[in-house]
Amino acid sequence: MADDDAQVPDRMGDPAHWATGRLLSTAARLVEHAWDAHLATWGLNHASFAVLWMVERGPLPQRSLATSASVQDQTMSRIVERLQRLGYVERARGTDDRRQVLVSITAEGRRVRGLAQDERLAEGLVTDAVPDPAALRRDLLALVRQLSPRRGGPA
Amino acid sequence: MADDDAQVPDRMGDPAHWATGRLLSTAARLVEHAWDAHLATWGLNHASFAVLWMVERGPLPQRSLATSASVQDQTMSRIVERLQRLGYVERARGTDDRRQVLVSITAEGRRVRGLAQDERLAEGLVTDAVPDPAALRRDLLALVRQLSPRRGGPA
DNA sequence: CATGATTACTCAGCAGGCTGAACGATTGTG
DNA sequence: CACAATCGTTCAGCCTGCTGAGTAATCATG
C-alpha cells in the first residue's frame, strides 16, 4: 500500500486539496494566532478584546455579550472573570433585574483597549494576504448570518 | 453615558460592523459546529476526522500529521490518543527511526470514516450560504499560504 | 566511541469552545 | 402568599489549541 506517494502526499499536505470548511478553520486559527500575539502584550486575546470593545460604550448584561459574540453563557462567564481578574472590567448585579450581571469597563480597561487597538495591523493581517478583501467580508458575513442560530426563525 | 443606544447597540450586535478577523473566527466556529454535530454520531469531530482522512492511505508519523494540520505536536498527540482510545487508529514505534510514532488506521476506523464522509453536507454548509464559493476558497487559500509558518523561508 | 545538538514525542498547565446540571432571582398564576 | 416556570449565571467536565519543560532516540562531530 502507498506505492506512489511520499510520507505526506500532496493530497493532504497541500491545502488546495482540503475541504472548504477545513480551509476556513485553519485560516481563522492562523489569523487569530497572529492577532493574539499582538494582544498578549496587555494580557488580552481576541475573545477578551472583543468584550472590551463591546462594553466600552456602557455597561451591558453578560448574557447580551454572549449572544452578540455567538458563544455560550458559560464561555462568556469565564472570559469576563478573567477580564475582571486583570482589572479591566467590573461586575455588578443589575438594579432593575437583579438576575442580570452588568459588565462595565474600568479606566484601566479603557486605557488598555485604546493601546491595543490597531486597525492597520488587525485588518492588514487579512487584507494584505487576500486578492479581494471586500468579497471575503461579504462571503463571511453571509456565512455568519446563515448559520447563526436564529431565535424565532421559521416556526 | 450610553444615551442613544439600546442594550446591545447595532454597532456590536450586527456582524456587519465587526473586524474581518472576528468575522472569520465566528464563521469558522459556526461551520465547525455544524460539521461536528454530524461527526459526533461516530464520536468524531473535525480534528479527528481530518486525521482519519490523512492516514487512510497508509501509516504516517505523528509529526507529519501535526505539520499537515498546522497544529502543534502536543495537540496532535492528544487527538491521536483519543482516536486510539476509540479504536480507530493504532500507534507503533517506527522501525527505521524509533523516535517516530507511526499512526495507522484500523478496519473499524476505515469503516467509520467512510460512513462519516458526506461531501454534500460538508461543502454544502459553506456553498449553500455564500454567493461565490470559489472566490472564498481562493481567498482562504491565500490566507493559509500567507500565514503558515514557512520553514526555511527567506533566511 | 563519547559528547552534544537535533528530532520526535509526552507531560503539565492555561484558555477558549462545548454540553449538562445546578443554583438564585424573578415572574406568572391560583 | 405559595408554587411552578423561567431567566441569568455558575460549576463540572470534556476537547482542541497554545506554551514551556522534560525524555528518549538519532545524528554529527571530534
Coordinates of C-alpha atoms (C1' of nucleotides) in Angstrom, one line a residue:
Chain A
M1 CA 0.0 0.0 0.0
A2 CA 1.0 3.6 -0.6
D3 CA 3.3 2.8 -3.5
D4 CA 3.4 6.2 -5.2
D5 CA 3.5 8.8 -2.5
A6 CA 6.0 10.4 -0.2
Q7 CA 5.5 10.4 3.6
V8 CA 3.0 13.2 3.3
P9 CA 1.3 13.0 -0.1
D10 CA 0.5 16.3 -1.8
R11 CA -3.1 15.3 -1.5
M12 CA -3.1 16.2 2.2
G13 CA 0.0 18.3 2.6
D14 CA -1.3 20.9 0.1
P15 CA -4.2 22.9 1.5
A16 CA -5.5 23.3 -2.1
H17 CA -7.0 19.8 -1.7
W18 CA -8.7 20.5 1.6
A19 CA -12.4 20.7 2.1
T20 CA -13.5 24.3 2.3
G21 CA -14.5 24.0 6.0
R22 CA -11.1 22.9 6.9
L23 CA -9.6 25.7 5.0
L24 CA -11.9 28.1 6.8
S25 CA -11.0 26.8 10.3
T26 CA -7.3 26.8 9.6
A27 CA -7.3 30.3 8.1
A28 CA -9.2 31.6 11.2
R29 CA -6.8 29.9 13.6
L30 CA -3.8 31.4 11.8
V31 CA -5.2 34.9 11.8
E32 CA -6.3 34.6 15.4
H33 CA -2.8 33.4 16.4
A34 CA -1.2 36.5 14.8
W35 CA -3.7 38.9 16.4
D36 CA -3.4 37.2 19.8
A37 CA 0.4 37.6 19.7
H38 CA -0.1 41.4 19.5
L39 CA -2.8 41.5 22.2
A40 CA -0.8 39.3 24.6
T41 CA 1.2 42.5 25.4
W42 CA -1.6 43.6 27.6
G43 CA -2.8 40.1 28.7
L44 CA -5.6 40.2 26.2
N45 CA -6.6 37.9 23.3
H46 CA -9.2 38.0 20.5
A47 CA -12.1 37.0 22.8
S48 CA -11.4 39.4 25.7
F49 CA -10.6 42.3 23.3
A50 CA -14.0 41.8 21.7
V51 CA -15.6 42.1 25.1
L52 CA -13.8 45.3 26.0
W53 CA -14.9 46.7 22.6
M54 CA -18.5 45.9 23.4
V55 CA -18.6 47.3 26.9
E56 CA -16.7 50.5 26.0
R57 CA -19.9 52.4 25.4
G58 CA -21.5 51.5 28.6
P59 CA -22.3 48.5 30.9
L60 CA -24.1 45.5 29.4
P61 CA -25.6 42.3 30.8
Q62 CA -23.3 39.3 30.5
R63 CA -25.9 37.4 28.6
S64 CA -26.0 40.1 25.9
L65 CA -22.3 39.8 25.5
A66 CA -22.6 36.1 25.0
T67 CA -25.3 36.4 22.4
S68 CA -23.5 39.1 20.5
A69 CA -20.4 37.1 20.4
S70 CA -22.3 33.9 19.4
V71 CA -20.8 31.9 22.3
Q72 CA -22.4 30.1 25.3
D73 CA -23.1 32.0 28.5
Q74 CA -20.7 29.7 30.3
T75 CA -17.9 30.6 27.9
M76 CA -18.6 34.3 28.3
S77 CA -18.6 33.9 32.1
R78 CA -15.0 32.7 32.1
I79 CA -13.8 35.4 29.7
V80 CA -15.4 38.1 31.9
E81 CA -14.0 36.5 35.0
R82 CA -10.5 36.7 33.5
L83 CA -11.0 40.3 32.5
Q84 CA -12.2 41.1 36.0
R85 CA -9.1 39.4 37.4
L86 CA -7.0 41.7 35.2
G87 CA -8.8 44.7 36.5
Y88 CA -10.2 45.7 33.0
V89 CA -13.9 45.2 33.9
E90 CA -16.2 45.2 36.9
R91 CA -19.3 43.1 37.6
A92 CA -22.4 44.3 39.4
R93 CA -25.8 42.9 39.9
G94 CA -28.4 44.7 37.8
T95 CA -30.7 47.1 39.6
D96 CA -34.0 46.7 37.7
D97 CA -33.5 43.0 37.0
R98 CA -31.3 41.5 39.8
R99 CA -30.8 38.3 37.8
Q100 CA -28.5 40.1 35.4
V101 CA -24.8 40.7 35.9
L102 CA -23.8 44.0 34.4
V103 CA -20.3 44.2 33.0
S104 CA -18.7 47.7 32.9
I105 CA -15.2 48.7 31.7
T106 CA -12.7 50.3 34.2
A107 CA -10.5 53.2 33.5
E108 CA -7.6 50.9 33.1
G109 CA -9.6 48.7 30.8
R110 CA -10.4 51.7 28.6
R111 CA -6.8 52.7 28.5
V112 CA -5.5 49.3 27.5
R113 CA -8.2 48.9 24.9
G114 CA -7.1 52.1 23.3
L115 CA -3.5 51.0 23.3
A116 CA -4.2 47.5 21.9
Q117 CA -6.4 48.9 19.1
D118 CA -4.5 48.7 15.9
E119 CA -6.9 48.7 12.9
R120 CA -4.0 48.7 10.5
L121 CA -2.5 45.5 12.0
A122 CA -5.7 43.8 12.5
E123 CA -7.2 44.4 9.1
G124 CA -3.8 44.2 7.4
L125 CA -3.4 40.6 8.6
V126 CA -6.3 39.7 6.3
T127 CA -6.3 42.3 3.6
D128 CA -2.6 42.1 2.8
A129 CA -2.9 38.4 2.0
V130 CA -6.1 38.3 0.1
P131 CA -6.9 39.3 -3.5
D132 CA -10.4 40.7 -2.8
P133 CA -10.9 41.5 0.9
A134 CA -14.3 43.1 0.3
A135 CA -15.6 39.9 -1.4
L136 CA -14.2 37.9 1.5
R137 CA -16.0 40.0 4.1
R138 CA -19.2 39.7 2.1
D139 CA -18.9 35.8 2.0
L140 CA -18.1 35.6 5.7
L141 CA -20.9 37.8 6.6
A142 CA -23.3 35.6 4.6
L143 CA -22.0 32.5 6.4
V144 CA -22.4 34.1 9.8
R145 CA -25.9 35.3 9.0
Q146 CA -26.9 31.9 7.6
L147 CA -25.5 29.8 10.4
S148 CA -26.3 31.9 13.4
P149 CA -29.0 30.3 15.5
R150 CA -32.0 32.5 14.7
R151 CA -34.3 32.6 17.7
G152 CA -37.8 32.6 16.5
G153 CA -37.0 31.7 12.9
P154 CA -39.4 29.8 10.6
A155 CA -41.7 28.3 13.3
Chain B
M1 CA -23.2 57.7 29.1
A2 CA -25.0 55.4 26.5
D3 CA -27.8 57.8 26.0
D4 CA -28.9 56.8 22.5
D5 CA -28.5 53.1 22.2
A6 CA -30.4 50.0 23.2
Q7 CA -28.9 47.4 25.4
V8 CA -27.0 45.9 22.5
P9 CA -26.3 48.7 20.0
D10 CA -26.3 47.8 16.4
R11 CA -22.7 48.6 16.3
M12 CA -21.8 45.3 18.0
G13 CA -24.9 43.2 17.6
D14 CA -24.6 43.4 13.8
P15 CA -21.7 41.4 12.4
A16 CA -21.5 43.8 9.5
H17 CA -19.6 46.2 11.8
W18 CA -17.1 43.6 13.0
A19 CA -13.5 43.5 12.1
T20 CA -12.8 41.0 9.4
G21 CA -10.7 38.7 11.7
R22 CA -13.6 38.4 14.1
L23 CA -15.9 37.6 11.2
L24 CA -13.5 34.9 10.1
S25 CA -13.3 33.3 13.5
T26 CA -17.0 33.3 14.0
A27 CA -17.8 31.9 10.6
A28 CA -15.3 29.2 11.1
R29 CA -16.7 28.3 14.5
L30 CA -20.3 28.1 13.2
V31 CA -19.3 25.9 10.3
E32 CA -17.2 23.7 12.6
H33 CA -20.1 23.4 15.0
A34 CA -22.5 22.2 12.3
W35 CA -20.0 19.7 10.9
D36 CA -19.1 18.4 14.4
A37 CA -22.7 17.8 15.1
H38 CA -22.8 15.3 12.2
L39 CA -19.5 13.7 13.1
A40 CA -20.5 13.2 16.7
T41 CA -22.6 10.3 15.6
W42 CA -19.3 8.2 15.5
G43 CA -17.5 10.0 18.3
L44 CA -15.5 12.1 15.8
N45 CA -15.1 15.8 15.3
H46 CA -13.4 18.0 12.6
A47 CA -9.9 17.4 14.0
S48 CA -10.1 13.6 14.4
F49 CA -11.9 13.2 11.0
A50 CA -9.1 15.1 9.3
V51 CA -6.6 12.6 10.9
L52 CA -8.5 9.6 9.7
W53 CA -8.6 11.2 6.2
M54 CA -4.8 11.6 6.3
V55 CA -3.9 8.1 7.4
E56 CA -6.4 6.3 5.2
R57 CA -3.8 5.8 2.5
G58 CA -1.2 4.3 4.8
P59 CA 0.6 4.8 8.1
L60 CA 2.2 8.2 8.8
P61 CA 4.4 9.6 11.5
Q62 CA 2.6 11.7 14.1
R63 CA 4.8 14.7 13.4
S64 CA 3.8 14.7 9.8
L65 CA 0.1 14.7 10.8
A66 CA 0.7 17.7 13.0
T67 CA 2.6 19.6 10.4
S68 CA 0.0 18.9 7.7
A69 CA -2.8 20.0 10.0
S70 CA -0.8 23.1 11.1
V71 CA -1.1 22.3 14.8
Q72 CA 1.5 21.6 17.5
D73 CA 2.8 18.1 18.1
Q74 CA 1.3 18.2 21.5
T75 CA -2.2 18.9 20.1
M76 CA -1.9 16.1 17.6
S77 CA -0.7 13.7 20.3
R78 CA -3.9 14.1 22.2
I79 CA -6.1 13.8 19.1
V80 CA -4.4 10.6 18.1
E81 CA -4.6 9.3 21.7
R82 CA -8.3 9.8 21.6
L83 CA -8.7 8.1 18.2
Q84 CA -6.7 5.2 19.6
R85 CA -9.0 5.0 22.6
L86 CA -11.9 4.8 20.2
G87 CA -10.2 2.0 18.3
Y88 CA -10.0 3.9 15.0
V89 CA -6.2 4.1 14.8
E90 CA -3.2 2.2 16.2
R91 CA 0.2 3.6 17.2
A92 CA 3.5 1.8 16.7
R93 CA 7.1 2.9 17.1
G94 CA 8.8 3.4 13.8
T95 CA 11.2 0.6 12.8
D96 CA 13.9 2.6 11.0
D97 CA 13.6 5.7 13.2
R98 CA 12.4 4.6 16.7
R99 CA 11.7 8.2 17.7
Q100 CA 8.7 8.3 15.4
V101 CA 5.2 7.1 16.3
L102 CA 3.6 5.7 13.2
V103 CA -0.2 6.1 13.1
S104 CA -2.2 3.6 11.1
I105 CA -5.9 3.3 10.6
T106 CA -7.8 0.2 11.8
A107 CA -10.5 -1.6 9.9
E108 CA -13.1 0.0 12.1
G109 CA -11.6 3.4 11.6
R110 CA -11.8 2.9 7.9
R111 CA -15.4 1.8 8.0
V112 CA -16.4 4.8 10.2
R113 CA -14.5 7.2 8.1
G114 CA -16.5 6.0 5.1
L115 CA -19.8 6.4 6.9
A116 CA -19.0 9.9 8.2
Q117 CA -17.9 11.2 4.9
D118 CA -20.5 13.4 3.4
E119 CA -19.2 15.8 0.8
R120 CA -22.6 17.1 0.1
L121 CA -23.2 18.1 3.7
A122 CA -19.7 19.3 4.4
E123 CA -19.3 21.5 1.3
G124 CA -23.0 22.5 1.3
L125 CA -22.6 24.0 4.7
V126 CA -20.5 26.7 3.1
T127 CA -21.5 26.7 -0.5
D128 CA -25.2 27.0 0.2
A129 CA -24.7 30.2 2.2
V130 CA -22.2 32.0 0.1
P131 CA -22.5 33.9 -3.2
D132 CA -19.2 32.9 -4.7
P133 CA -17.7 29.7 -3.0
A134 CA -14.9 29.5 -5.5
A135 CA -13.7 33.1 -4.6
L136 CA -14.0 32.2 -0.9
R137 CA -11.8 29.2 -1.4
R138 CA -9.3 31.2 -3.3
D139 CA -9.1 33.9 -0.6
L140 CA -8.9 31.4 2.3
L141 CA -6.1 29.5 0.5
A142 CA -4.2 32.8 0.1
L143 CA -4.6 33.4 3.8
V144 CA -3.4 29.9 4.8
R145 CA -0.4 30.1 2.4
Q146 CA 0.5 33.6 3.6
L147 CA 0.3 32.9 7.4
S148 CA 1.5 29.4 7.5
P149 CA 4.9 29.3 9.2
R150 CA 7.2 28.6 6.3
R151 CA 10.2 26.6 7.5
G152 CA 13.3 27.7 5.6
G153 CA 11.7 30.8 4.2
P154 CA 13.8 33.9 3.4
A155 CA 16.9 33.2 5.5
Chain C
dC1 C1' 33.3 5.7 20.7
dA2 C1' 31.9 9.7 23.7
dT3 C1' 29.7 14.0 23.7
dG4 C1' 26.5 17.5 22.3
dA5 C1' 22.9 19.0 19.2
dT6 C1' 18.8 17.9 17.0
dT7 C1' 14.5 15.5 16.4
dA8 C1' 10.1 13.2 18.0
dC9 C1' 7.2 12.8 21.3
dT10 C1' 4.9 13.3 26.1
dC11 C1' 3.5 15.7 30.4
dA12 C1' 1.7 19.7 32.9
dG13 C1' -0.9 23.6 32.8
dC14 C1' -3.7 27.5 30.8
dA15 C1' -7.5 29.5 27.8
dG16 C1' -11.5 29.3 24.7
dG17 C1' -15.1 26.5 22.9
dC18 C1' -18.9 23.0 24.0
dT19 C1' -22.7 20.2 26.9
dG20 C1' -25.3 19.1 31.1
dA21 C1' -26.7 20.2 35.6
dA22 C1' -27.3 23.1 39.4
dC23 C1' -28.5 27.4 41.8
dG24 C1' -30.6 32.0 43.0
dA25 C1' -33.6 35.7 41.5
dT26 C1' -37.6 36.9 39.0
dT27 C1' -42.1 36.4 37.1
dG28 C1' -46.7 34.3 36.5
dT29 C1' -50.7 32.1 38.4
dG30 C1' -54.1 30.4 41.5
Chain D
dC1 C1' -48.8 34.2 49.7
dA2 C1' -47.2 29.8 47.9
dC3 C1' -45.7 27.4 44.0
dA4 C1' -44.0 26.4 39.5
dA5 C1' -41.9 28.0 35.4
dT6 C1' -38.4 30.9 33.5
dC7 C1' -34.2 33.6 33.2
dG8 C1' -29.2 34.5 34.0
dT9 C1' -25.2 32.8 35.8
dT10 C1' -22.1 29.4 37.6
dC11 C1' -20.0 24.7 38.3
dA12 C1' -18.1 20.3 36.5
dG13 C1' -16.2 18.0 32.8
dC14 C1' -14.7 17.2 28.0
dC15 C1' -12.0 18.5 23.6
dT16 C1' -9.0 21.5 20.9
dG17 C1' -5.5 24.8 20.8
dC18 C1' -1.4 27.0 22.9
dT19 C1' 3.4 27.4 25.7
dG20 C1' 7.0 25.5 28.4
dA21 C1' 9.6 21.8 30.1
dG22 C1' 11.3 17.2 30.0
dT23 C1' 12.7 12.4 28.0
dA24 C1' 14.4 9.2 24.7
dA25 C1' 16.3 8.2 20.2
dT26 C1' 19.1 9.8 16.4
dC27 C1' 22.7 12.3 14.2
dA28 C1' 27.1 15.0 13.8
dT29 C1' 31.5 15.8 15.4
dG30 C1' 35.7 15.3 17.4

